[in-house]
XYZ file of C-alpha atoms in Angstrom:
432
model
C 4.395 -14.552 -88.700
C 6.543 -17.533 -89.673
C 6.559 -18.120 -93.383
C 8.116 -21.575 -93.530
C 8.407 -24.657 -91.405
C 11.263 -24.904 -88.939
C 14.572 -26.632 -89.747
C 16.556 -28.672 -87.235
C 20.343 -28.273 -87.291
C 22.700 -30.385 -85.165
C 26.052 -28.714 -84.476
C 29.033 -30.574 -83.012
C 32.245 -29.076 -81.597
C 35.356 -30.808 -80.244
C 38.946 -29.901 -79.429
C 40.629 -33.050 -80.782
C 43.976 -32.610 -78.945
C 45.731 -33.884 -82.056
C 49.385 -33.038 -81.401
C 51.353 -35.724 -83.221
C 53.993 -37.501 -81.098
C 52.947 -35.511 -77.993
C 49.248 -36.209 -77.459
C 48.302 -39.717 -76.395
C 46.750 -42.297 -78.740
C 46.234 -39.846 -81.605
C 45.603 -42.369 -84.446
C 43.245 -44.465 -82.317
C 41.309 -41.421 -81.123
C 40.879 -40.035 -84.645
C 39.529 -43.407 -85.711
C 37.061 -43.236 -82.799
C 36.066 -39.669 -83.693
C 35.531 -40.640 -87.324
C 33.376 -43.635 -86.368
C 31.284 -41.543 -83.993
C 30.724 -38.728 -86.521
C 29.808 -41.221 -89.238
C 27.216 -42.737 -86.921
C 25.752 -39.538 -85.464
C 25.586 -37.650 -88.806
C 25.563 -34.105 -87.453
C 24.709 -31.282 -89.829
C 27.791 -29.210 -88.967
C 31.022 -30.419 -87.332
C 33.504 -27.895 -85.920
C 36.910 -29.280 -84.916
C 39.922 -27.675 -83.252
C 43.517 -28.850 -82.766
C 43.554 -30.955 -85.916
C 47.214 -30.000 -86.197
C 48.156 -32.499 -88.893
C 46.684 -32.218 -92.387
C 47.023 -36.009 -92.664
C 44.507 -36.371 -89.852
C 42.154 -33.935 -91.593
C 42.433 -35.919 -94.845
C 41.750 -39.119 -92.915
C 38.542 -37.642 -91.480
C 37.581 -36.163 -94.834
C 37.759 -39.580 -96.472
C 35.967 -41.300 -93.604
C 33.145 -38.731 -93.516
C 32.774 -38.294 -97.275
C 29.380 -39.994 -97.377
C 27.712 -38.176 -94.458
C 29.616 -34.858 -94.637
C 30.529 -34.339 -98.304
C 31.627 -30.724 -97.807
C 34.618 -29.741 -95.691
C 37.339 -27.126 -95.330
C 40.696 -27.073 -93.527
C 41.940 -23.650 -92.407
C 45.713 -23.355 -92.883
C 47.708 -20.830 -90.872
C 50.957 -20.351 -88.958
C 53.886 -22.739 -88.674
C 51.899 -25.889 -87.917
C 48.451 -24.676 -89.005
C 45.436 -23.233 -87.251
C 44.133 -26.694 -86.322
C 40.630 -25.643 -87.432
C 38.403 -27.770 -89.655
C 34.741 -27.844 -90.601
C 32.641 -30.676 -92.035
C 29.129 -30.080 -93.299
C 26.114 -31.733 -94.877
C 25.352 -28.413 -96.543
C 27.451 -27.047 -99.379
C 30.159 -24.600 -98.290
C 29.719 -21.566 -100.538
C 32.737 -19.599 -99.337
C 35.412 -19.674 -96.650
C 37.631 -17.096 -94.969
C 40.317 -17.161 -92.270
C 41.364 -14.365 -89.936
C 44.549 -14.910 -87.944
C 44.785 -13.204 -84.555
C 47.459 -10.520 -84.299
C 48.654 -11.747 -80.883
C 49.174 -15.357 -79.863
C 51.682 -15.805 -77.071
C 55.481 -15.734 -77.161
C 57.855 -17.716 -79.410
C 60.305 -18.412 -76.578
C 57.571 -20.151 -74.549
C 58.092 -23.246 -76.690
C 56.773 -25.613 -74.017
C 53.344 -23.982 -74.363
C 53.471 -24.013 -78.141
C 50.556 -21.645 -78.825
C 52.695 -19.221 -80.825
C 53.671 -21.915 -83.328
C 50.023 -22.666 -84.091
C 48.417 -19.850 -86.047
C 45.433 -19.313 -83.743
C 42.624 -17.883 -85.824
C 38.909 -17.829 -86.566
C 37.605 -19.587 -89.642
C 34.388 -18.646 -91.424
C 32.336 -20.908 -93.699
C 29.225 -19.597 -95.436
C 26.498 -22.208 -95.901
C 22.994 -22.274 -97.346
C 20.621 -24.080 -94.990
C 17.347 -24.276 -96.848
C 16.509 -20.729 -97.882
C 18.685 -19.225 -95.123
C 22.305 -18.052 -95.337
C 24.354 -19.209 -92.341
C 27.719 -17.840 -91.277
C 29.457 -20.609 -89.353
C 32.585 -19.734 -87.366
C 35.106 -22.040 -85.707
C 37.876 -20.730 -83.480
C 40.485 -21.586 -80.850
C 41.877 -18.943 -78.485
C 45.115 -18.914 -76.489
C 45.181 -21.263 -73.517
C 45.175 -20.143 -69.893
C 48.060 -21.892 -68.131
C 47.914 -20.114 -64.776
C 44.793 -18.246 -63.683
C 46.468 -16.453 -60.765
C 49.368 -15.145 -62.885
C 48.028 -15.202 -66.405
C 50.665 -13.476 -68.536
C 48.595 -14.274 -71.640
C 45.456 -12.467 -70.463
C 46.037 -9.307 -72.584
C 46.617 -11.519 -75.647
C 43.424 -13.476 -75.038
C 41.435 -10.274 -74.474
C 42.737 -8.897 -77.792
C 41.844 -12.206 -79.473
C 38.311 -11.993 -78.077
C 38.122 -8.376 -79.251
C 39.254 -9.298 -82.774
C 36.889 -12.270 -82.798
C 33.836 -10.136 -81.994
C 34.926 -7.580 -84.599
C 35.333 -10.281 -87.233
C 31.935 -11.769 -86.437
C 30.176 -8.391 -86.426
C 31.679 -7.168 -89.676
C 31.307 -10.403 -91.647
C 27.850 -11.466 -90.477
C 25.913 -8.357 -91.499
C 24.254 -10.156 -94.413
C 23.775 -13.526 -92.711
C 20.394 -14.863 -91.646
C 21.920 -17.178 -89.027
C 25.226 -16.985 -87.126
C 26.797 -20.003 -85.403
C 30.120 -19.902 -83.544
C 31.770 -22.939 -82.003
C 35.145 -23.763 -80.556
C 37.526 -23.741 -77.635
C 37.484 -20.186 -76.287
C 39.742 -21.058 -73.313
C 37.626 -18.716 -71.171
C 35.210 -19.294 -68.314
C 31.643 -18.069 -68.956
C 32.103 -15.112 -66.592
C 35.500 -14.053 -67.993
C 35.815 -10.626 -69.572
C 36.509 -11.876 -73.104
C 33.522 -14.221 -73.083
C 31.150 -11.546 -71.785
C 32.494 -9.030 -74.288
C 31.987 -11.477 -77.163
C 28.383 -12.280 -76.241
C 27.320 -8.715 -75.479
C 28.916 -7.018 -78.487
C 27.745 -9.572 -81.063
C 24.409 -10.597 -79.526
C 25.426 -14.264 -79.651
C 23.602 -16.544 -77.221
C 25.185 -19.390 -75.260
C 23.603 -22.763 -76.053
C 24.021 -23.959 -72.472
C 22.173 -20.928 -71.080
C 19.473 -20.997 -73.771
C 18.652 -24.695 -74.054
C 15.411 -26.076 -72.706
C 16.954 -29.518 -72.216
C 20.506 -30.500 -71.254
C 22.306 -33.810 -70.848
C 25.966 -33.903 -69.911
C 28.516 -32.908 -67.316
C 27.330 -30.805 -64.403
C 27.249 -27.082 -65.256
C 28.187 -27.956 -68.842
C 31.893 -28.253 -68.030
C 34.149 -29.559 -70.805
C 37.377 -30.092 -68.859
C 36.526 -32.646 -66.191
C 38.660 -34.397 -63.547
C 37.209 -37.796 -64.571
C 38.905 -37.567 -67.986
C 42.094 -39.704 -67.825
C 43.959 -37.265 -70.090
C 43.420 -34.417 -67.604
C 45.854 -33.680 -64.792
C 43.750 -32.543 -61.846
C 46.389 -29.949 -60.926
C 45.628 -28.166 -64.207
C 42.089 -27.497 -63.011
C 43.395 -25.560 -60.028
C 40.622 -24.475 -57.664
C 37.935 -25.683 -60.091
C 37.940 -29.264 -58.881
C 34.567 -30.002 -60.516
C 35.736 -28.944 -63.973
C 35.829 -25.930 -66.283
C 33.578 -24.906 -69.146
C 35.715 -23.462 -71.948
C 34.134 -25.035 -75.082
C 31.083 -23.307 -76.500
C 28.513 -23.240 -79.265
C 27.006 -19.764 -79.621
C 24.269 -18.662 -82.010
C 21.974 -15.830 -83.040
C 19.271 -15.180 -85.604
C 18.312 -12.102 -87.554
C 15.313 -10.195 -88.827
C 14.803 -12.989 -91.350
C 15.281 -16.004 -89.097
C 14.437 -16.998 -85.567
C 16.770 -19.490 -83.872
C 16.430 -21.411 -80.627
C 18.169 -24.282 -78.860
C 16.048 -27.377 -78.315
C 18.689 -29.606 -76.750
C 22.350 -29.604 -75.768
C 24.614 -32.374 -74.543
C 28.252 -33.095 -73.769
C 30.256 -36.278 -73.560
C 31.147 -37.440 -70.058
C 34.750 -38.569 -70.276
C 34.512 -42.272 -70.961
C 33.325 -43.793 -74.250
C 31.400 -47.051 -74.285
C 33.465 -50.064 -75.372
C 36.577 -47.879 -75.769
C 39.693 -47.734 -73.553
C 39.905 -43.921 -73.530
C 37.867 -40.779 -74.406
C 37.820 -38.935 -77.734
C 40.019 -36.151 -76.360
C 41.102 -34.345 -73.211
C 38.126 -32.015 -73.874
C 34.506 -33.082 -73.841
C 32.562 -32.784 -77.080
C 29.614 -30.382 -77.276
C 26.489 -31.021 -79.367
C 23.673 -28.527 -79.840
C 20.312 -29.086 -81.530
C 19.227 -25.763 -83.023
C 15.824 -24.900 -84.448
C 15.768 -22.433 -87.372
C 12.589 -20.751 -88.530
C 12.267 -18.155 -91.260
C 10.174 -15.160 -90.250
C 9.211 -11.667 -91.304
C 11.050 -8.588 -89.995
C 7.936 -7.549 -88.059
C 8.334 -10.582 -85.799
C 11.630 -9.292 -84.436
C 11.242 -5.516 -84.544
C 9.661 -5.320 -81.102
C 12.542 -7.267 -79.550
C 15.418 -5.448 -81.221
C 15.111 -2.273 -79.126
C 14.298 -4.017 -75.850
C 16.826 -3.159 -73.115
C 19.103 -1.517 -75.703
C 20.143 1.282 -73.352
C 21.138 -1.149 -70.633
C 23.098 -3.267 -73.094
C 24.972 -0.251 -74.448
C 25.856 0.859 -70.920
C 26.974 -2.659 -70.049
C 29.100 -2.799 -73.181
C 30.752 0.520 -72.250
C 31.791 -0.998 -68.923
C 33.158 -4.138 -70.548
C 35.118 -2.354 -73.273
C 36.579 -0.037 -70.628
C 37.610 -3.083 -68.596
C 39.146 -4.618 -71.712
C 41.108 -1.402 -72.335
C 42.503 -1.669 -68.813
C 43.746 -5.224 -69.449
C 45.256 -4.203 -72.782
C 47.049 -1.284 -71.111
C 48.548 -3.725 -68.612
C 49.818 -5.758 -71.560
C 51.198 -2.579 -73.146
C 53.130 -1.740 -69.986
C 54.614 -5.254 -69.842
C 55.544 -5.216 -73.537
C 57.215 -1.808 -73.206
C 59.187 -3.010 -70.196
C 60.306 -6.175 -71.992
C 61.312 -4.205 -75.094
C 63.356 -1.836 -72.934
C 65.069 -4.765 -71.192
C 65.819 -6.364 -74.554
C 67.267 -3.129 -75.940
C 69.441 -2.674 -72.844
C 70.750 -6.240 -73.133
C 71.529 -5.647 -76.820
C 73.488 -2.486 -75.979
C 75.501 -4.386 -73.362
C 76.283 -7.150 -75.859
C 77.278 -4.592 -78.483
C 79.521 -2.766 -75.990
C 81.223 -6.035 -75.079
C 81.781 -6.824 -78.750
C 83.305 -3.377 -79.350
C 85.572 -3.920 -76.331
C 86.827 -7.160 -77.860
C 87.451 -5.445 -81.188
C 89.382 -2.718 -79.369
C 91.555 -5.341 -77.683
C 92.243 -6.922 -81.074
C 93.123 -3.519 -82.569
C 95.553 -2.809 -79.723
C 97.231 -6.189 -80.128
C 97.593 -5.616 -83.874
C 99.066 -2.134 -83.390
C 101.476 -3.346 -80.710
C 103.068 -6.053 -82.844
C 105.635 -6.988 -80.238
C 103.087 -7.969 -77.570
C 101.292 -11.264 -77.101
C 97.507 -11.758 -77.096
C 96.155 -10.539 -73.716
C 94.134 -13.768 -73.316
C 93.878 -17.151 -75.074
C 92.545 -16.980 -78.632
C 89.878 -19.658 -78.050
C 88.442 -17.642 -75.168
C 88.310 -14.610 -77.437
C 86.411 -16.531 -80.118
C 83.940 -17.991 -77.610
C 83.233 -14.590 -76.095
C 82.790 -13.062 -79.549
C 80.362 -15.842 -80.517
C 78.399 -15.202 -77.318
C 78.175 -11.485 -78.097
C 76.945 -12.152 -81.625
C 74.359 -14.651 -80.310
C 73.111 -12.095 -77.770
C 72.818 -9.436 -80.475
C 70.873 -11.740 -82.802
C 68.521 -12.975 -80.060
C 67.844 -9.519 -78.651
C 67.316 -8.067 -82.138
C 64.666 -10.678 -82.926
C 63.003 -10.184 -79.534
C 63.047 -6.417 -79.992
C 61.250 -6.796 -83.311
C 58.744 -9.207 -81.721
C 57.981 -6.902 -78.783
C 57.636 -3.951 -81.182
C 55.057 -5.944 -83.177
C 53.281 -6.876 -79.931
C 53.204 -3.212 -78.909
C 51.728 -2.192 -82.257
C 48.985 -4.831 -81.997
C 48.133 -3.874 -78.415
C 48.144 -0.173 -79.269
C 45.918 -0.822 -82.291
C 43.410 -2.764 -80.175
C 43.459 -0.084 -77.462
C 42.855 2.655 -80.054
C 39.903 0.728 -81.484
C 38.452 0.225 -78.011
C 38.818 3.936 -77.279
C 36.896 4.784 -80.454
C 34.146 2.291 -79.603
C 33.799 3.632 -76.048
C 33.464 7.181 -77.385
C 30.867 6.058 -79.911
C 28.883 4.115 -77.309
C 28.972 7.000 -74.830
C 27.665 9.329 -77.530
C 24.909 6.816 -78.235
C 23.980 6.700 -74.550
C 23.299 10.425 -74.558
C 20.394 9.750 -76.880
C 18.590 7.592 -74.282
C 16.404 9.126 -71.560
C 17.777 8.867 -68.021
C 14.803 6.783 -66.894
C 15.726 4.099 -69.406
C 19.295 3.957 -68.108
C 18.482 3.970 -64.410
C 17.571 0.379 -63.662
C 19.834 -1.418 -66.095
C 23.151 0.411 -66.174
C 24.847 -1.859 -63.661
C 22.935 -5.060 -64.301
C 25.097 -8.204 -64.435
C 25.845 -9.551 -67.920
C 23.732 -12.317 -69.423
C 24.858 -15.705 -68.227
C 27.010 -14.357 -65.389
C 27.957 -17.157 -63.031
C 29.545 -16.211 -59.678
């Protein structure tokens, strides 16, 4: 049975919306966040969208007494925006940058310029080793016509791979951040099922916060209600997930979210609501968990086969779109090159026929030539980008194909009776 007393761990997660010169009241809100974290003294703080290193250094100085250990994950043009603060010493840290993250020409969305990634910090909590992950996935700007869906599915796929492969030796796994996915979305279900991570909101015995745990709410003054679309009561896209191991049992005692307004303050901490989870860790012997490890394994494998197959379908849609865009780009480049050659031919003719005048004004010739060169440069860069996108999508699809084959082979080892009642069961936490 349990060999040691339980340990309470308070985990905090917040998307800070810290885009300098674009987000509203950034310095004032960081001061509010720092004051709140200093007062609450959480064990682990996971922050997203801390886009400026100056803001991270400000928080690091302000929280030095209550959170002496911290790490800022640097990536991309303007950074990953990910930061972690901890009461427990950070033994090691690692960053994995997602291979796909939107399009550079969609500058008004800006996701491509931030190196979206997942950061890992390895902590020692008592006698237990904890792998703590913080991440931020690509935003969903239009649910009906979501051109970024294949990218977000690939990000979720890479996230679950990173968690699975790096957490093999961990006693406790904690993942927090802005996943930009609804609980029932494919990427979220795939992440939970493939890694075994549990959703704090679904596991907690006590909850205090916004209805249904939503973290984008219409009452927040920084939120435009049109952005919520048909979800007029709000959207839950910020999560804290966790799981134990054969050496540690973990449960969620309490979870809460902020509710938009902050007492004695003119505005909230962010356009997202903060999430706080009170976890209970308890060291145990492997015998305590052996009986649970095989429970419903056949049904979970079958469910995972369905989800990976669905993910492959979405990735193939992205592949088709990327191939079409690369073809269009190549065709545009050929047209620009043909036009440039035509201009050079006209110049050659005018040079050979010395007695004739230029067929059209010289300034028009120069402007047209500059346009052709600009088209060639732009299409060349886009062709390279779409080729890289194709390679990433093809790589993810190949990995998914291998996993499906492996899972199907594993299913053959289960008796049919074990598969019968659970093969089509809805995923854990499914919300219609």
